[in-house]
Short mmCIF file of C-alpha atoms in Angstrom, two decimals:
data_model
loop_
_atom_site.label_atom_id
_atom_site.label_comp_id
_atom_site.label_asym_id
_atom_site.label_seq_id
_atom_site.Cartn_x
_atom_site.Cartn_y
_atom_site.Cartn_z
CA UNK N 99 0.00 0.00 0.00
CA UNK N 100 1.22 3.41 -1.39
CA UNK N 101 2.47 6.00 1.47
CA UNK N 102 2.20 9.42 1.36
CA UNK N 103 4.17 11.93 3.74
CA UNK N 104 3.15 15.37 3.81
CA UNK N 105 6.95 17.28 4.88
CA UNK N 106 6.97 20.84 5.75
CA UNK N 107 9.56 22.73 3.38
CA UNK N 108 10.95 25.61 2.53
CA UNK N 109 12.48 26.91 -0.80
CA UNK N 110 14.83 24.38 -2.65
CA UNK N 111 13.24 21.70 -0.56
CA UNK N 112 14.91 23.11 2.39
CA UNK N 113 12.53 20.55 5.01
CA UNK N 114 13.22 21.89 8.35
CA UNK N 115 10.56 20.67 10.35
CA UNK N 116 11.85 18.92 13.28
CA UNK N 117 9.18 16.72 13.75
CA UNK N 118 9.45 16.01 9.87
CA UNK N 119 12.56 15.07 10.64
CA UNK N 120 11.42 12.10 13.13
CA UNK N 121 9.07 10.71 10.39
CA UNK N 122 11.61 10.68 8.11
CA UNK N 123 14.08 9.25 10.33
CA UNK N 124 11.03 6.87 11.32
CA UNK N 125 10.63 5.81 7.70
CA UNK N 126 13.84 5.11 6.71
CA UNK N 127 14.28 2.91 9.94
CA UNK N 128 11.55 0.90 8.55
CA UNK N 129 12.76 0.61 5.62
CA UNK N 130 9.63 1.83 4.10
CA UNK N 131 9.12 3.82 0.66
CA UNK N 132 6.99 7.12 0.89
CA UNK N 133 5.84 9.39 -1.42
CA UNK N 134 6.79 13.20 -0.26
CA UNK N 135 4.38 15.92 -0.51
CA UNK N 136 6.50 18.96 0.28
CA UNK N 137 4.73 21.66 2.03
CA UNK N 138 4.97 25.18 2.39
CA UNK N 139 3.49 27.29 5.18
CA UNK N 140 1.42 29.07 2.36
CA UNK N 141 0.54 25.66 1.23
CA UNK N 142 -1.44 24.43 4.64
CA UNK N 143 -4.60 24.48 2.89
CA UNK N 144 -3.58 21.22 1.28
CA UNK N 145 -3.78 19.32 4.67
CA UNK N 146 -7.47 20.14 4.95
CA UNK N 147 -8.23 16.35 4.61
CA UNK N 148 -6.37 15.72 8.19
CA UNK N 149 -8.66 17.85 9.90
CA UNK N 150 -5.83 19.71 10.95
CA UNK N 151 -3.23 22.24 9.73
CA UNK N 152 0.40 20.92 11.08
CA UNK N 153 2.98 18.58 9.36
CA UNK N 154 3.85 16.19 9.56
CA UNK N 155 1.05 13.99 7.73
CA UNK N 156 0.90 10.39 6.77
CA UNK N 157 -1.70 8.63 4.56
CA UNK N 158 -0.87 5.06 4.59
CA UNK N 159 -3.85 3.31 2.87
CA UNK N 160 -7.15 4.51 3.88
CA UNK N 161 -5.57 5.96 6.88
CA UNK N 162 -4.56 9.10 8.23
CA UNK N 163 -2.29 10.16 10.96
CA UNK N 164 -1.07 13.26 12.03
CA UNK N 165 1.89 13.74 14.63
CA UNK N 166 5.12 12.78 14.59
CA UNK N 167 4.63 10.66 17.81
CA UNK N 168 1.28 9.27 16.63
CA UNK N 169 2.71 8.39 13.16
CA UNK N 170 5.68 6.48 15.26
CA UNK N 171 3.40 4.25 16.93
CA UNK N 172 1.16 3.85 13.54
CA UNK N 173 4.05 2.02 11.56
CA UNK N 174 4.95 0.33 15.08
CA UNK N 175 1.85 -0.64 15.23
CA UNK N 176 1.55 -1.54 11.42
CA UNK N 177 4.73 -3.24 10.49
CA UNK N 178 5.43 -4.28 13.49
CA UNK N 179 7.82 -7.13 11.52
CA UNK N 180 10.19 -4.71 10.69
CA UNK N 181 12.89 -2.81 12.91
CA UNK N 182 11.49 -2.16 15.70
CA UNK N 183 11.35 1.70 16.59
CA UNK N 184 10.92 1.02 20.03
CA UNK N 185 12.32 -2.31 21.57
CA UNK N 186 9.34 -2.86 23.23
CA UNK N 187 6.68 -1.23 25.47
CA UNK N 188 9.19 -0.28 27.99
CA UNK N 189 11.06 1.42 25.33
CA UNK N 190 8.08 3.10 23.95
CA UNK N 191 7.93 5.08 27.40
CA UNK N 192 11.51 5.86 27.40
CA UNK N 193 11.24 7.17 23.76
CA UNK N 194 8.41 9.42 24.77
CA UNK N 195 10.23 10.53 27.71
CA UNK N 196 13.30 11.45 25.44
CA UNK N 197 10.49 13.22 22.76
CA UNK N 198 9.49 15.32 25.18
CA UNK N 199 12.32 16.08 26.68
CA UNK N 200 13.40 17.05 23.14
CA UNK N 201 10.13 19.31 22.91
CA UNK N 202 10.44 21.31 25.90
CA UNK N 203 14.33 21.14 26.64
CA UNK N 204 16.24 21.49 23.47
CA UNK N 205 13.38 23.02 20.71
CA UNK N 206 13.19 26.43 22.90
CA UNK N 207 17.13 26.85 22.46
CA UNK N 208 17.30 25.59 19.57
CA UNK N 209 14.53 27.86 18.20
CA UNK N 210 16.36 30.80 20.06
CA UNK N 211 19.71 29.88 17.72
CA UNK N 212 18.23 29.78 14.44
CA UNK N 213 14.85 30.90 14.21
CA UNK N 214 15.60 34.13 12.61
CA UNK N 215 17.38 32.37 9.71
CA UNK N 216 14.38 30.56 8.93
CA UNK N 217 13.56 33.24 6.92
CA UNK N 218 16.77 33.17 4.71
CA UNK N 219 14.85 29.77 3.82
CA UNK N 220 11.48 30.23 2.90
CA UNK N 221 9.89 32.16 -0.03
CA UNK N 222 9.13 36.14 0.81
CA UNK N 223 5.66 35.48 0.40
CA UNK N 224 5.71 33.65 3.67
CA UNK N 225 7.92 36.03 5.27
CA UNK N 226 4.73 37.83 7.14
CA UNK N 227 3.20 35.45 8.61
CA UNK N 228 6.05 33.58 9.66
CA UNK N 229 7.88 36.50 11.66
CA UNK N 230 3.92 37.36 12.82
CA UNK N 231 3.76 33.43 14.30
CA UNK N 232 6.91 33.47 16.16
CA UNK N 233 6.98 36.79 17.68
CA UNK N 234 3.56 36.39 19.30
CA UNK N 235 5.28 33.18 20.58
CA UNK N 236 8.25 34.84 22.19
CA UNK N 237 7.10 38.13 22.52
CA UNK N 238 9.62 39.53 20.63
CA UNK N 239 11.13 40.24 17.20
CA UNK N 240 12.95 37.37 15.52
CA UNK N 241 16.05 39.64 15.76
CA UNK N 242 14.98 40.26 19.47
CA UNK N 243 15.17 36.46 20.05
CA UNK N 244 18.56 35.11 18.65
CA UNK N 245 20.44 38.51 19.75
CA UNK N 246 21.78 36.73 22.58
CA UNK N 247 22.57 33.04 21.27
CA UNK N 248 25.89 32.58 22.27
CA UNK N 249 24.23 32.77 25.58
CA UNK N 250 21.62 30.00 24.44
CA UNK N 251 24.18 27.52 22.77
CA UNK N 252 25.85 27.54 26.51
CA UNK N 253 22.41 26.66 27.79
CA UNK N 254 21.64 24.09 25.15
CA UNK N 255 25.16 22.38 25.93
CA UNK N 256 23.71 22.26 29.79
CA UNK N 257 20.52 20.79 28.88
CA UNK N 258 21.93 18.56 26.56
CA UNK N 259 23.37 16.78 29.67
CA UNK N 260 21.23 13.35 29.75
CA UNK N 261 22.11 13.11 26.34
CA UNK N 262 25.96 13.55 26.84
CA UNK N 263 25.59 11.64 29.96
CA UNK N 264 24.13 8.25 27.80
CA UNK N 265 26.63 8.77 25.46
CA UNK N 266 29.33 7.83 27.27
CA UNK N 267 28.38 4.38 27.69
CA UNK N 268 26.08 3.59 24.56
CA UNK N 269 26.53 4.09 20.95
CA UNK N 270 23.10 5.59 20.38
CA UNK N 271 20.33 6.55 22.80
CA UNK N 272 18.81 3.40 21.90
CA UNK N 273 21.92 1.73 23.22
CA UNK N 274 23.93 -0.40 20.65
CA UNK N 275 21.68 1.09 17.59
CA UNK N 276 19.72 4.27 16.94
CA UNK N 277 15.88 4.02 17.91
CA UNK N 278 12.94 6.53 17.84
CA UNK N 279 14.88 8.23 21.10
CA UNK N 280 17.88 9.33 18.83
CA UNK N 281 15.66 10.42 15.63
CA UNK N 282 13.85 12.75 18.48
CA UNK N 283 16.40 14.54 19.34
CA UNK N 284 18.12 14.43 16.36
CA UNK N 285 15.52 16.09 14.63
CA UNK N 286 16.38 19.37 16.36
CA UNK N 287 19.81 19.27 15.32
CA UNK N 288 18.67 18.76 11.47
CA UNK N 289 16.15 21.38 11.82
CA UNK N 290 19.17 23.71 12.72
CA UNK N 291 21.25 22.40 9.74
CA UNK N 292 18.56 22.59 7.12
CA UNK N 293 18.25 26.41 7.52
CA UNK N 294 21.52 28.09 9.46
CA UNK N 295 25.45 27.76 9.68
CA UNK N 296 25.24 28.72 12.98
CA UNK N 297 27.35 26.33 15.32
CA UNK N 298 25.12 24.54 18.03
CA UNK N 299 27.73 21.90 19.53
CA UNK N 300 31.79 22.05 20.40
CA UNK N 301 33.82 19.64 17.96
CA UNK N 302 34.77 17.60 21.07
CA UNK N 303 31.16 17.07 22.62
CA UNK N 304 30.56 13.50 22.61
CA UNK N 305 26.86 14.76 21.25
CA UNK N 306 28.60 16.10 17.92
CA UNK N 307 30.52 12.64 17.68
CA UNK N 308 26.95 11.10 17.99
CA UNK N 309 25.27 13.22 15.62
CA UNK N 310 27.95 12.34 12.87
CA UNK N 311 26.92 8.79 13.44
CA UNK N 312 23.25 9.74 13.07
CA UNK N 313 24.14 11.82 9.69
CA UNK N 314 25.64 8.82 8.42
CA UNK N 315 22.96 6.65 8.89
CA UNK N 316 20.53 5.61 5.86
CA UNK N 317 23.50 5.55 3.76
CA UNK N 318 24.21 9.00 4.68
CA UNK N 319 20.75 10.09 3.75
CA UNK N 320 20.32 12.99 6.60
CA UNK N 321 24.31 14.02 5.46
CA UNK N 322 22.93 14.41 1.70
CA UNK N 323 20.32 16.30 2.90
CA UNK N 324 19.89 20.59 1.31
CA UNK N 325 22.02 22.82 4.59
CA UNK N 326 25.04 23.59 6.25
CA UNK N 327 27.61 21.62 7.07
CA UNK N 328 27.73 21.29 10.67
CA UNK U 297 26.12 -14.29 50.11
CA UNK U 298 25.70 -11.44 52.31
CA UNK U 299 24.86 -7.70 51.25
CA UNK U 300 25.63 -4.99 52.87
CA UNK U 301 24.03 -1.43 52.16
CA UNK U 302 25.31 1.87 53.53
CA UNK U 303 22.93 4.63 53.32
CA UNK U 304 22.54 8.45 54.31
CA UNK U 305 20.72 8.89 57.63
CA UNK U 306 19.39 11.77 59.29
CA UNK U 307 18.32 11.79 63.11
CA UNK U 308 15.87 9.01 64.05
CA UNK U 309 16.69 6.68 60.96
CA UNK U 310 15.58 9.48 58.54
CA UNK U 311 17.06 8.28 54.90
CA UNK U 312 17.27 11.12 52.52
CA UNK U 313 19.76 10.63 50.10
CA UNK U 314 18.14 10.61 46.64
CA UNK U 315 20.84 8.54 45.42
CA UNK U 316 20.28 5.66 48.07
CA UNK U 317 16.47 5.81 47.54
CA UNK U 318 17.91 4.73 43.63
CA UNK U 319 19.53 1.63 45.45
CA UNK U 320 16.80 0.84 48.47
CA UNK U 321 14.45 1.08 45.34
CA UNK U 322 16.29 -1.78 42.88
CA UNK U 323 17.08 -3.80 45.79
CA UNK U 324 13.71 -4.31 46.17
CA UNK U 325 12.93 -4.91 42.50
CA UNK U 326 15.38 -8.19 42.59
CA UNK U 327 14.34 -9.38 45.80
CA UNK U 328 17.51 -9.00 47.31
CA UNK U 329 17.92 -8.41 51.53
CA UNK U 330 20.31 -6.36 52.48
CA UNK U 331 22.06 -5.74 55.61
CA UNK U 332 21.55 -1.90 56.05
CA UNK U 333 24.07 0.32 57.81
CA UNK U 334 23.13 3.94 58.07
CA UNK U 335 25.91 6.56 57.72
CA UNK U 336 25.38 10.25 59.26
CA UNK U 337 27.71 13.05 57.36
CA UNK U 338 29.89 12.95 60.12
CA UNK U 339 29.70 9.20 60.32
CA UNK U 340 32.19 9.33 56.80
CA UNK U 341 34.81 7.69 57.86
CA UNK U 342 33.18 4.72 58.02
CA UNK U 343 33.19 4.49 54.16
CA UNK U 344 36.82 5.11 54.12
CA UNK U 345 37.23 1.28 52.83
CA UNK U 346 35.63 2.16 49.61
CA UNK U 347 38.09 4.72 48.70
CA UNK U 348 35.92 7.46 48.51
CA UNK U 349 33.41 9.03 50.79
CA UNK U 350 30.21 9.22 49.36
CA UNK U 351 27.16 6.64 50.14
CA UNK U 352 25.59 4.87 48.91
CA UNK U 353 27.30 2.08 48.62
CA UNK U 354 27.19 -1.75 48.49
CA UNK U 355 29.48 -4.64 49.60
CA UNK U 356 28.40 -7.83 47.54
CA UNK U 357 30.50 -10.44 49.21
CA UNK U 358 33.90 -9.59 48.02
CA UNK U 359 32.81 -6.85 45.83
CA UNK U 360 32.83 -3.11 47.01
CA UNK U 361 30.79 -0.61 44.86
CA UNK U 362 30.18 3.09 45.20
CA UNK U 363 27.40 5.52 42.61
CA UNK U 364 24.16 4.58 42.47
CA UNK U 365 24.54 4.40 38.92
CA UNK U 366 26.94 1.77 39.06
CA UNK U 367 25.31 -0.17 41.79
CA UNK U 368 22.48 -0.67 39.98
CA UNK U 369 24.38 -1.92 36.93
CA UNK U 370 26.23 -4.41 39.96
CA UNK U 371 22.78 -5.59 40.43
CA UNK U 372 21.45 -6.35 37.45
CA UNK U 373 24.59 -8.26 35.97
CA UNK U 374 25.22 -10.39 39.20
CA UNK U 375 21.59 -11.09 39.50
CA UNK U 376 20.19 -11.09 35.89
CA UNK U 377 17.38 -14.20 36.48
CA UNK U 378 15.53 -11.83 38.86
CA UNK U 379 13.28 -9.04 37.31
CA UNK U 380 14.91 -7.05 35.12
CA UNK U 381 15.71 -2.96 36.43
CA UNK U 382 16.48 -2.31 32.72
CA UNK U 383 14.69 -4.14 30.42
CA UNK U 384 17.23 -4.99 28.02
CA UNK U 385 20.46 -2.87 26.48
CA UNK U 386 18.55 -0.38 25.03
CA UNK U 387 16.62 -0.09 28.13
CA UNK U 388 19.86 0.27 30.11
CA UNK U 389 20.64 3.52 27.86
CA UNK U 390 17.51 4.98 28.60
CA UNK U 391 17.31 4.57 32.22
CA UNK U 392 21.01 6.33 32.28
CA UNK U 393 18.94 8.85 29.92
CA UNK U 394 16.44 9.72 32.79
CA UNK U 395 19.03 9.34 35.89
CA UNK U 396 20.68 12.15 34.46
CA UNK U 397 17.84 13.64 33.54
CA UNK U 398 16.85 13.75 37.15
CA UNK U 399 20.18 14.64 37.87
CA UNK U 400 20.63 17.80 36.39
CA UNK U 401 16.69 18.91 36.00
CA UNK U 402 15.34 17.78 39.27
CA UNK U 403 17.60 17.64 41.80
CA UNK U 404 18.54 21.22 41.87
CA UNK U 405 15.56 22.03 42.16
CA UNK U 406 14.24 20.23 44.95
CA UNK U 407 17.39 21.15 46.85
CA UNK U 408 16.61 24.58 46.36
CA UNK U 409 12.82 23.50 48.09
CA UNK U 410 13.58 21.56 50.87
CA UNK U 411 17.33 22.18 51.95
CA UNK U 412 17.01 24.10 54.42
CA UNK U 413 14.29 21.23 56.35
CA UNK U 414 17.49 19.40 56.28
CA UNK U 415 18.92 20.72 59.67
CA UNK U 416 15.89 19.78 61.18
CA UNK U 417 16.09 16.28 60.36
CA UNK U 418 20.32 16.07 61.25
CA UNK U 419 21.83 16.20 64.23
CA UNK U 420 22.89 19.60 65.73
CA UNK U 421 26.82 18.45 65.62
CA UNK U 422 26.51 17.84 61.51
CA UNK U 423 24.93 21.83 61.38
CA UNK U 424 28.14 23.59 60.47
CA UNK U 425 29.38 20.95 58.05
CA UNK U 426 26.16 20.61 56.13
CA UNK U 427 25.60 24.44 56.28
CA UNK U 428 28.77 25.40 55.06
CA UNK U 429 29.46 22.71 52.11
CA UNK U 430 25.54 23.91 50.67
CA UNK U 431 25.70 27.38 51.10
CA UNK U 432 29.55 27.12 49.32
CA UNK U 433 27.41 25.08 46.61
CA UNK U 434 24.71 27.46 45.59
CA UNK U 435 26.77 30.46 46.86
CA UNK U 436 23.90 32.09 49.19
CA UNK U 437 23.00 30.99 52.59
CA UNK U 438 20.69 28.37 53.10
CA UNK U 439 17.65 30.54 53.77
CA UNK U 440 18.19 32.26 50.60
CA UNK U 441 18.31 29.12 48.79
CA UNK U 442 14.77 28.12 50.18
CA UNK U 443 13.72 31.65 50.11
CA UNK U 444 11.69 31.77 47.08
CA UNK U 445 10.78 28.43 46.90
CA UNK U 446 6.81 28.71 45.61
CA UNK U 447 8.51 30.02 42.30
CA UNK U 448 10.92 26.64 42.30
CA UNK U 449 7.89 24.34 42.55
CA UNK U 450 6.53 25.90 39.51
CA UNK U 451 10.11 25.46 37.99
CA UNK U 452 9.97 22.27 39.01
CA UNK U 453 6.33 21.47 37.51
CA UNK U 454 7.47 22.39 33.99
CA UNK U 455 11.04 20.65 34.51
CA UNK U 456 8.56 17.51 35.01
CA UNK U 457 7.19 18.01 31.38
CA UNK U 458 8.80 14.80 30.24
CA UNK U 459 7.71 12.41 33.08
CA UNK U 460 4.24 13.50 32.73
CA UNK U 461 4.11 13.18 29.30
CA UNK U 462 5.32 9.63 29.63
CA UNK U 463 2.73 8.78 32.32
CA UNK U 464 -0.78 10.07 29.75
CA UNK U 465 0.05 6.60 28.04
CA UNK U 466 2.08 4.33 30.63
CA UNK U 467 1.34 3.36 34.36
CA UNK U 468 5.68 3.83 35.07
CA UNK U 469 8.29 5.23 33.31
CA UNK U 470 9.20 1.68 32.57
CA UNK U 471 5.69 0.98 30.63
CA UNK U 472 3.53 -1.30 32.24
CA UNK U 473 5.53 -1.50 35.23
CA UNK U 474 8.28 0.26 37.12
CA UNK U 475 12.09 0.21 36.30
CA UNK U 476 15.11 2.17 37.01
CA UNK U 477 13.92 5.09 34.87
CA UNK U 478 11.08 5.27 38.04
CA UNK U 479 13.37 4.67 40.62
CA UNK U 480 15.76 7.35 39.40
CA UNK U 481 12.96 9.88 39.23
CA UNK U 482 11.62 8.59 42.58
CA UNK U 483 14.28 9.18 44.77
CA UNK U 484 14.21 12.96 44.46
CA UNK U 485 10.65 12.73 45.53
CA UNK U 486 11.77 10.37 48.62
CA UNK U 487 14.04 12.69 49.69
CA UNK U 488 12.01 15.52 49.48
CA UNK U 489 9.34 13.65 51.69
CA UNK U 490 11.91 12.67 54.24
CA UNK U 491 13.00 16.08 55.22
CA UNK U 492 10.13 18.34 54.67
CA UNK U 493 6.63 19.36 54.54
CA UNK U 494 7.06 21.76 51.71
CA UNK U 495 4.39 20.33 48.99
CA UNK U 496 6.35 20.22 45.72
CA UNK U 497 3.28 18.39 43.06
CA UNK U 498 -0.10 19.55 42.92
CA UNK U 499 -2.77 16.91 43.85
CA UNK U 500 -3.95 16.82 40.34
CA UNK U 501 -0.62 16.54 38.44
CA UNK U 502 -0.11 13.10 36.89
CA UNK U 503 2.89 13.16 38.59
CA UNK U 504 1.45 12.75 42.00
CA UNK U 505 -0.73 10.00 40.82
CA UNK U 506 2.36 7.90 40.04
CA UNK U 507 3.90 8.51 42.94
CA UNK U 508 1.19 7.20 45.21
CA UNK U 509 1.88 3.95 42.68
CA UNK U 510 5.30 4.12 43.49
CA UNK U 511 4.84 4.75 47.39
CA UNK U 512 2.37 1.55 47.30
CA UNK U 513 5.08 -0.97 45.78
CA UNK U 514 6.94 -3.54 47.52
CA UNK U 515 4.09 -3.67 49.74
CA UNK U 516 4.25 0.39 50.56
CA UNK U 517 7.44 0.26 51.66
CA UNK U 518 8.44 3.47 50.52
CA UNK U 519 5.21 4.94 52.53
CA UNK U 520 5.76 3.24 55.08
CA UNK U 521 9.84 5.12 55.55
CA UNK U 522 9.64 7.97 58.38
CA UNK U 523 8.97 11.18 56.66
CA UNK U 524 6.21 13.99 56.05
CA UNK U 525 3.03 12.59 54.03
CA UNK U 526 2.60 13.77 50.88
#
């Protein structure tokens, strides 16, 4: 059965969306082919059918899921024959621990680091409503926000701890090989390289040495990917 | 073959320690007895055979080990045919994942709640010591520290975003039952309830549901420990 996955994205299929970035991640550890509907944030009105506005979207079949973390445990839950995301229901707690860890902890910084470059990325057209969206968010102008992000890469290397902290004795956050854990934090980190060059981790924290292992994963398929070299 | 547990005490058998509610808790998971000695700060020099100075820590027959951390990795590979505090490699990873998690998110945080309520729980001759090596620590007295401590329980509430995430789908941490990940998160709540009154989770929160689960296991053993209802 065909699958379709609806990606946000910006101009030269510049797909930032960290969440994207999970099902994609997802995907690939499934081994499983997708069709990619790229999606612009002018383009929402294309997800009408999901009865809801966000990426990302998957129609597998007849069905149709939205949310990264429901669209994990839908090909979990559907192919369950195939790599396992998860190792189990234990590990399906511990990898939405580590999801939203990565949603509260690290997407604030990370959005603090790079958010004004977003716009660098996407077509003019969307330049409005973007900078409108985020700076009722934060209360400030996009400028406003990243002005101080020296100061926020020093707090995303603190909360980046647990991470470090796993590291040290495991491969991957899903111990010997990567599992949904690693794509959700990784996501934030391709997010970041898909639309600025600005450096988020020292060349000798064990996190960069893991997210060089995660790049080259998928024969290299997040490395290939449009953005800056990190 | 005999173990041996040295713990953190207060006055009248009071055990605090976060880090020896970790061990107290996966001793109990594999069944194990343990002969308990209780070490007071000034009582150190008792743990002078372990080459360091810190509790807890275990004597396994012949074997000496210090860190909770590595304690409970002791446990589980000299005793892997009773119930697992891991659930496999990858669950190892992620229980490291949310002990440092804990580490770095929680515990500073419920210090800066309840350590002050320490004195009151240690006896008078430990006052100087304890008061001097905190207030060196977080660079303020220990009043200070405390002082604004309504606005740290609402830190603390939002630095709890990932555990109650976790718990909307899952009973524990661990999925359908409790594992390290729980015991790692549970020990900051056991020492919180050992030394003070101060309420740190609303009655409502998620949170607080699980940890009347986790104060009922090993028939209520945990609620049964001297210390201030919750």
């Amino acid at each position: 059965m065909a699958i379709t996955f609806y990606d946000l994205s910006g101009m030269n299929a510049r797909r930032f969306s960290p969440f994207g970035w999970r099902v994609r991640m997802a995907l690939a550890h499934k081994e499983l082919d997708a069709n990619v509907e790229l999606i612009g944030f002018s383009d929402k009105a294309k997800l009408e059918f999901s009865g809801q506005n966000l990426v990302p979207v998957l129609v597998d079949g007849a069905t149709v899921v939205a949310d990264s973390w429901e669209i994990a445990g839908h090909l979990q839950a559907t192919y369950p024959d195939r790599p396992s995301l998860f190792h189990g229901a234990a590990g399906e707690a511990s990898a939405r621990f580590v999801a939203a860890y990565a949603d509260s902890q690290l997407h604030p910084l990370v959005a603090r680091c790079v958010v004004r470059d977003i716009l660098e990325v996407i077509p003019e057209k969307e330049h409005a409503y973007f900078r409108a969206a985020r700076e009722k968010r934060f209360g400030m102008t996009l400028e406003a926000i990243v002005a101080n992000r020296e100061e926020t890469r020093r707090q995303l290397k603190t909360a980046l701890y647990p991470v470090r902290t796993t590291l040290r004795d495991h491969a991957f956050l899903g111990g010997a090989g990567p599992n949904f854990s690693d794509y959700a934090v990784f996501g934030a980190f391709m997010w970041a390289r898909s639309v600025s060059a600005f450096t988020l981790l020292d060349a000798d924290d064990p996190v960069h040495a893991w997210r060089e292992r995660m790049l080259d994963l998928f024969d290299a398929m997040p490395r290939a990917e449009a953005g800056f070299p990190v």
